[in-house]
Coordinates of N, CA and C in Angstrom, one line a residue:
X1143 N 39.3 -1.0 36.6 CA 38.2 -1.9 36.7 C 38.1 -2.8 35.5
X1144 N 38.1 -4.0 35.7 CA 38.1 -5.0 34.6 C 36.7 -5.3 34.1
X1145 N 36.6 -6.0 33.0 CA 35.3 -6.3 32.5 C 34.6 -7.4 33.3
X1146 N 35.4 -8.2 34.1 CA 34.7 -9.2 34.9 C 34.1 -8.6 36.2
X1147 N 34.5 -7.4 36.6 CA 33.9 -6.8 37.7 C 32.5 -6.3 37.5
X1148 N 32.2 -6.1 36.2 CA 30.9 -5.5 35.9 C 29.9 -6.5 35.5
X1149 N 29.4 -7.3 36.5 CA 28.4 -8.4 36.2 C 27.0 -7.9 36.4
X1150 N 26.8 -6.6 36.6 CA 25.5 -6.0 36.8 C 24.7 -5.8 35.5
X1151 N 25.4 -6.0 34.3 CA 24.7 -5.7 33.1 C 23.5 -6.6 32.8
X1152 N 22.5 -6.0 32.3 CA 21.3 -6.8 32.0 C 21.5 -7.6 30.7
X1153 N 20.9 -8.7 30.6 CA 21.0 -9.5 29.4 C 20.3 -8.8 28.2
X1154 N 20.7 -9.0 27.0 CA 20.1 -8.4 25.9 C 18.7 -9.0 25.7
X1155 N 17.8 -8.2 25.1 CA 16.5 -8.7 24.8 C 16.5 -9.3 23.5
X1156 N 16.0 -10.5 23.4 CA 15.9 -11.2 22.1 C 14.4 -11.5 21.8
X1157 N 14.0 -11.2 20.6 CA 12.6 -11.4 20.2 C 12.7 -12.5 19.2
X1158 N 12.0 -13.6 19.4 CA 12.0 -14.7 18.5 C 10.7 -14.6 17.7
X1159 N 10.8 -14.3 16.5 CA 9.6 -14.2 15.6 C 9.6 -15.5 14.8
X1160 N 8.5 -16.3 14.8 CA 8.5 -17.5 14.0 C 8.6 -17.1 12.5
X1161 N 9.3 -18.0 11.8 CA 9.6 -17.7 10.4 C 8.3 -17.6 9.5
X1162 N 7.2 -18.3 9.9 CA 6.0 -18.2 9.2 C 5.4 -16.8 9.1
X1163 N 5.7 -16.0 10.2 CA 5.1 -14.7 10.2 C 5.6 -13.8 9.1
X1164 N 6.8 -14.0 8.7 CA 7.4 -13.1 7.6 C 7.6 -13.8 6.3
X1165 N 7.7 -15.1 6.3 CA 8.0 -15.8 5.1 C 6.7 -15.9 4.2
X1166 N 5.6 -16.2 4.7 CA 4.4 -16.3 3.9 C 4.0 -14.9 3.4
X1167 N 3.9 -13.8 4.2 CA 3.6 -12.5 3.6 C 4.7 -12.0 2.6
X1168 N 5.9 -12.3 2.9 CA 7.0 -11.9 2.1 C 7.0 -12.6 0.7
X1169 N 6.7 -13.9 0.7 CA 6.5 -14.6 -0.6 C 5.3 -14.1 -1.3
X1170 N 4.2 -13.8 -0.6 CA 3.1 -13.2 -1.3 C 3.3 -11.9 -1.9
X1171 N 4.1 -11.0 -1.2 CA 4.5 -9.7 -1.8 C 5.4 -9.9 -3.0
X1172 N 6.3 -10.8 -3.0 CA 7.2 -11.0 -4.2 C 6.3 -11.6 -5.3
X1173 N 5.4 -12.5 -5.0 CA 4.5 -13.0 -6.1 C 3.7 -11.8 -6.7
X1174 N 3.1 -11.0 -5.8 CA 2.3 -9.9 -6.3 C 3.1 -8.9 -7.1
X1175 N 4.4 -8.7 -6.7 CA 5.3 -7.8 -7.5 C 5.5 -8.4 -8.9
X1176 N 5.8 -9.7 -9.0 CA 6.0 -10.3 -10.3 C 4.8 -10.3 -11.2
X1177 N 3.7 -10.6 -10.6 CA 2.4 -10.6 -11.4 C 2.0 -9.2 -11.8
X1178 N 2.1 -8.3 -10.9 CA 1.8 -6.9 -11.2 C 2.7 -6.3 -12.2
X1179 N 4.0 -6.5 -12.2 CA 4.9 -6.0 -13.2 C 4.5 -6.5 -14.6
X1180 N 4.2 -7.8 -14.7 CA 3.9 -8.4 -15.9 C 2.6 -7.9 -16.5
X1181 N 1.5 -7.9 -15.7 CA 0.2 -7.5 -16.1 C 0.1 -6.0 -16.4
X1182 N 0.7 -5.2 -15.4 CA 0.6 -3.8 -15.5 C 1.4 -3.3 -16.7
X1183 N 2.6 -3.8 -17.0 CA 3.3 -3.3 -18.1 C 2.7 -3.7 -19.5
X1184 N 2.1 -4.9 -19.5 CA 1.4 -5.3 -20.7 C 0.2 -4.4 -21.0
X1185 N -0.6 -4.2 -19.9 CA -1.8 -3.3 -20.1 C -1.4 -1.9 -20.5
X1186 N -0.3 -1.3 -19.9 CA 0.1 0.0 -20.2 C 0.6 0.1 -21.6
X1187 N 1.3 -1.0 -22.1 CA 1.8 -1.0 -23.5 C 0.6 -1.0 -24.5
X1188 N -0.4 -1.8 -24.2 CA -1.5 -1.9 -25.1 C -2.3 -0.6 -25.0
X1189 N -2.4 0.0 -23.9 CA -3.1 1.3 -23.7 C -2.4 2.4 -24.5
X1190 N -1.1 2.4 -24.4 CA -0.3 3.4 -25.1 C -0.5 3.2 -26.6
X1191 N -0.4 2.0 -27.1 CA -0.6 1.7 -28.5 C -2.0 2.1 -29.0
X1192 N -3.0 1.9 -28.2 CA -4.4 2.3 -28.6 C -4.6 3.8 -28.6
X1193 N -3.9 4.5 -27.6 CA -4.1 5.9 -27.6 C -3.3 6.6 -28.7
X1194 N -2.3 6.0 -29.2 CA -1.4 6.7 -30.2 C -1.5 6.0 -31.6
X1195 N -2.4 5.1 -31.8 CA -2.5 4.4 -33.1 C -2.9 5.3 -34.2
X1196 N -3.6 6.4 -33.9 CA -4.1 7.3 -35.0 C -3.1 8.3 -35.4
X1197 N -2.0 8.4 -34.8 CA -0.9 9.3 -35.2 C 0.5 8.7 -35.0
X1198 N 0.8 7.8 -35.9 CA 2.1 7.2 -35.9 C 3.2 8.3 -36.2
X1199 N 4.4 8.1 -35.6 CA 5.5 9.1 -35.9 C 5.9 9.0 -37.4
X1200 N 6.4 10.1 -37.9 CA 6.8 10.1 -39.3 C 8.3 10.2 -39.5
X1201 N 9.0 10.6 -38.5 CA 10.5 10.8 -38.6 C 11.2 9.8 -37.7
X1202 N 12.5 9.7 -37.9 CA 13.3 8.9 -37.0 C 13.3 9.4 -35.6
X1203 N 13.4 10.7 -35.4 CA 13.3 11.4 -34.1 C 11.9 11.1 -33.5
X1204 N 10.9 11.2 -34.3 CA 9.6 10.9 -33.8 C 9.4 9.5 -33.3
X1205 N 10.0 8.5 -34.0 CA 10.0 7.1 -33.5 C 10.8 6.9 -32.3
X1206 N 11.9 7.6 -32.2 CA 12.7 7.5 -31.0 C 11.9 8.1 -29.8
X1207 N 11.3 9.2 -29.9 CA 10.5 9.8 -28.8 C 9.3 8.9 -28.5
X1208 N 8.7 8.4 -29.5 CA 7.5 7.5 -29.3 C 7.9 6.3 -28.5
X1209 N 9.0 5.6 -28.8 CA 9.4 4.4 -28.1 C 9.9 4.8 -26.7
X1210 N 10.6 5.9 -26.6 CA 11.1 6.4 -25.3 C 9.9 6.6 -24.3
X1211 N 8.9 7.4 -24.8 CA 7.7 7.6 -24.0 C 7.0 6.4 -23.7
X1212 N 6.9 5.5 -24.7 CA 6.2 4.2 -24.4 C 6.9 3.4 -23.4
X1213 N 8.2 3.4 -23.4 CA 8.9 2.6 -22.4 C 8.7 3.2 -21.0
X1214 N 8.7 4.5 -20.9 CA 8.5 5.1 -19.6 C 7.1 4.8 -19.1
X1215 N 6.1 4.9 -20.0 CA 4.7 4.6 -19.6 C 4.5 3.1 -19.2
X1216 N 5.2 2.2 -19.9 CA 5.1 0.8 -19.6 C 5.8 0.6 -18.2
X1217 N 6.9 1.2 -18.0 CA 7.6 1.0 -16.7 C 6.7 1.5 -15.5
X1218 N 6.1 2.7 -15.7 CA 5.3 3.3 -14.7 C 4.0 2.5 -14.5
X1219 N 3.4 2.0 -15.5 CA 2.2 1.2 -15.4 C 2.5 -0.1 -14.7
X1220 N 3.6 -0.7 -15.0 CA 4.0 -2.0 -14.4 C 4.3 -1.8 -12.9
X1221 N 5.0 -0.7 -12.5 CA 5.3 -0.5 -11.1 C 4.0 -0.1 -10.3
X1222 N 3.1 0.6 -10.9 CA 1.8 0.9 -10.2 C 1.1 -0.4 -9.9
X1223 N 1.0 -1.3 -10.9 CA 0.2 -2.5 -10.8 C 1.0 -3.4 -9.8
X1224 N 2.3 -3.4 -9.9 CA 3.1 -4.3 -9.0 C 2.8 -3.9 -7.5
X1225 N 2.8 -2.6 -7.3 CA 2.5 -2.1 -5.9 C 1.1 -2.5 -5.4
X1226 N 0.2 -2.4 -6.3 CA -1.2 -2.7 -5.9 C -1.3 -4.2 -5.7
X1227 N -0.8 -5.0 -6.6 CA -0.9 -6.5 -6.4 C -0.1 -7.0 -5.2
X1228 N 1.0 -6.4 -5.0 CA 1.9 -6.8 -3.8 C 1.1 -6.4 -2.5
X1229 N 0.5 -5.3 -2.5 CA -0.2 -4.9 -1.3 C -1.4 -5.8 -1.0
X1230 N -2.2 -6.1 -2.1 CA -3.3 -7.0 -1.9 C -2.9 -8.4 -1.4
X1231 N -1.9 -9.0 -2.1 CA -1.5 -10.3 -1.7 C -0.8 -10.3 -0.4
X1232 N 0.0 -9.3 -0.1 CA 0.7 -9.3 1.2 C -0.3 -9.1 2.4
X1233 N -1.3 -8.3 2.2 CA -2.3 -8.1 3.3 C -3.2 -9.4 3.4
X1234 N -3.5 -10.1 2.3 CA -4.2 -11.3 2.4 C -3.4 -12.4 3.2
X1235 N -2.1 -12.5 2.8 CA -1.3 -13.5 3.5 C -1.1 -13.1 5.0
X1236 N -1.0 -11.8 5.3 CA -0.8 -11.4 6.7 C -2.1 -11.7 7.5
X1237 N -3.3 -11.5 6.8 CA -4.5 -11.8 7.5 C -4.6 -13.3 7.7
X1238 N -4.2 -14.1 6.8 CA -4.2 -15.6 6.9 C -3.3 -16.0 8.2
X1239 N -2.1 -15.4 8.2 CA -1.2 -15.8 9.3 C -1.8 -15.3 10.7
X1240 N -2.4 -14.1 10.7 CA -2.9 -13.6 11.9 C -4.1 -14.5 12.4
X1241 N -5.0 -14.9 11.5 CA -6.1 -15.8 11.8 C -5.6 -17.1 12.3
X1242 N -4.6 -17.7 11.6 CA -4.0 -19.0 11.9 C -3.4 -18.9 13.3
X1243 N -2.7 -17.9 13.6 CA -2.0 -17.8 14.9 C -3.1 -17.5 16.0
X1244 N -4.1 -16.7 15.7 CA -5.2 -16.5 16.6 C -5.9 -17.8 17.0
X1245 N -6.1 -18.6 16.1 CA -6.7 -19.9 16.4 C -5.8 -20.8 17.2
X1246 N -4.5 -20.7 16.9 CA -3.5 -21.5 17.6 C -3.4 -21.0 19.1
X1247 N -3.5 -19.7 19.3 CA -3.5 -19.2 20.7 C -4.7 -19.5 21.5
X1248 N -5.8 -19.8 20.7 CA -7.1 -20.1 21.4 C -7.2 -21.6 21.7
X1249 N -6.2 -22.4 21.2 CA -6.2 -23.8 21.4 C -6.8 -24.6 20.3
X1250 N -7.1 -24.1 19.2 CA -7.7 -24.7 18.1 C -6.7 -25.2 17.1
X1251 N -5.7 -25.9 17.5 CA -4.6 -26.3 16.6 C -5.0 -27.2 15.5
X1252 N -6.0 -28.0 15.7 CA -6.4 -29.0 14.7 C -7.2 -28.3 13.6
X1253 N -7.8 -27.1 13.9 CA -8.6 -26.5 12.9 C -8.1 -25.1 12.4
X1254 N -6.9 -24.8 12.8 CA -6.4 -23.5 12.5 C -6.3 -23.1 11.0
X1255 N -5.8 -24.1 10.2 CA -5.7 -23.9 8.8 C -7.1 -23.6 8.1
X1256 N -8.1 -24.5 8.5 CA -9.4 -24.4 8.0 C -10.0 -23.0 8.5
X1257 N -9.9 -22.7 9.7 CA -10.4 -21.5 10.2 C -9.8 -20.2 9.6
X1258 N -8.5 -20.3 9.3 CA -7.8 -19.2 8.7 C -8.3 -19.1 7.2
X1259 N -8.5 -20.2 6.6 CA -9.0 -20.1 5.2 C -10.4 -19.6 5.1
X1260 N -11.3 -20.0 6.1 CA -12.6 -19.5 6.1 C -12.7 -18.1 6.5
X1261 N -11.9 -17.7 7.4 CA -11.8 -16.3 7.9 C -11.3 -15.4 6.8
X1262 N -10.3 -15.8 6.1 CA -9.7 -14.9 5.0 C -10.7 -14.9 3.9
X1263 N -11.3 -16.0 3.5 CA -12.3 -16.0 2.5 C -13.5 -15.1 2.8
X1264 N -14.0 -15.2 4.0 CA -15.1 -14.3 4.5 C -14.7 -12.9 4.4
X1265 N -13.5 -12.6 4.9 CA -13.0 -11.2 4.9 C -13.0 -10.6 3.5
X1266 N -12.4 -11.4 2.5 CA -12.3 -11.0 1.1 C -13.7 -10.9 0.5
X1267 N -14.6 -11.8 0.9 CA -16.0 -11.7 0.4 C -16.7 -10.4 0.8
X1268 N -16.5 -10.1 2.1 CA -17.2 -8.9 2.7 C -16.6 -7.7 2.0
X1269 N -15.3 -7.6 1.8 CA -14.7 -6.5 1.1 C -15.2 -6.3 -0.3
X1270 N -15.2 -7.5 -1.0 CA -15.7 -7.5 -2.4 C -17.2 -7.0 -2.5
X1271 N -18.0 -7.6 -1.6 CA -19.4 -7.2 -1.7 C -19.6 -5.8 -1.3
X1272 N -18.8 -5.3 -0.4 CA -19.0 -3.8 0.0 C -18.6 -2.9 -1.2
X1273 N -17.6 -3.4 -1.9 CA -17.2 -2.6 -3.1 C -18.2 -2.6 -4.1
X1274 N -18.8 -3.8 -4.4 CA -19.8 -4.0 -5.4 C -21.1 -3.3 -5.0
X1275 N -21.5 -3.5 -3.7 CA -22.7 -2.9 -3.2 C -22.6 -1.4 -3.2
X1276 N -21.4 -0.9 -2.8 CA -21.2 0.5 -2.7 C -21.2 1.2 -4.1
X1277 N -20.7 0.5 -5.1 CA -20.8 1.1 -6.5 C -22.2 1.0 -7.0
X1278 N -22.9 -0.1 -6.6 CA -24.3 -0.2 -7.1 C -25.2 0.9 -6.5
X1279 N -25.0 1.1 -5.2 CA -25.7 2.2 -4.5 C -25.4 3.6 -5.1
X1280 N -24.1 3.8 -5.4 CA -23.6 5.0 -5.9 C -24.3 5.3 -7.3
X1281 N -24.3 4.2 -8.2 CA -24.9 4.4 -9.5 C -26.4 4.6 -9.4
X1282 N -27.1 4.0 -8.4 CA -28.5 4.2 -8.2 C -28.8 5.6 -7.7
X1283 N -27.9 6.1 -6.9 CA -28.1 7.5 -6.4 C -27.9 8.5 -7.5
X1284 N -26.9 8.2 -8.4 CA -26.7 9.1 -9.5 C -27.8 9.1 -10.6
X1285 N -28.5 8.0 -10.7 CA -29.6 7.9 -11.6 C -30.8 8.6 -11.1
X1286 N -30.9 8.8 -9.8 CA -32.1 9.5 -9.2 C -32.1 10.9 -9.5

């Protein structure tokens, strides 16, 4: 049996994902990683210096271990902050794209950028206010 006899094969399924769906959140994640690495490592470095300023090392081995520990703490702090910032910016960009495409599918092509901006801003405002209001209520409950 030759390959030309087997014409019953189904065509392959192709999924076309618009580039905007993954480029905007991907760029936001990379931006969040770079910002988080910079800010987190700087914060961890200053924190380590503040925590250990009262007991500086006295020997060469002590300085070696001090710098080694500091480097590991700086790396860990930078990676933690990078993950947090990348998640925040990536989810924000994904929400933007989802709202923009939702407006486009509803036929609001002229206003989709404005609606996506307003929707994302409203969503972030609600999240921020719930965090602030939740902490305010929690502190009021603790004082009672």
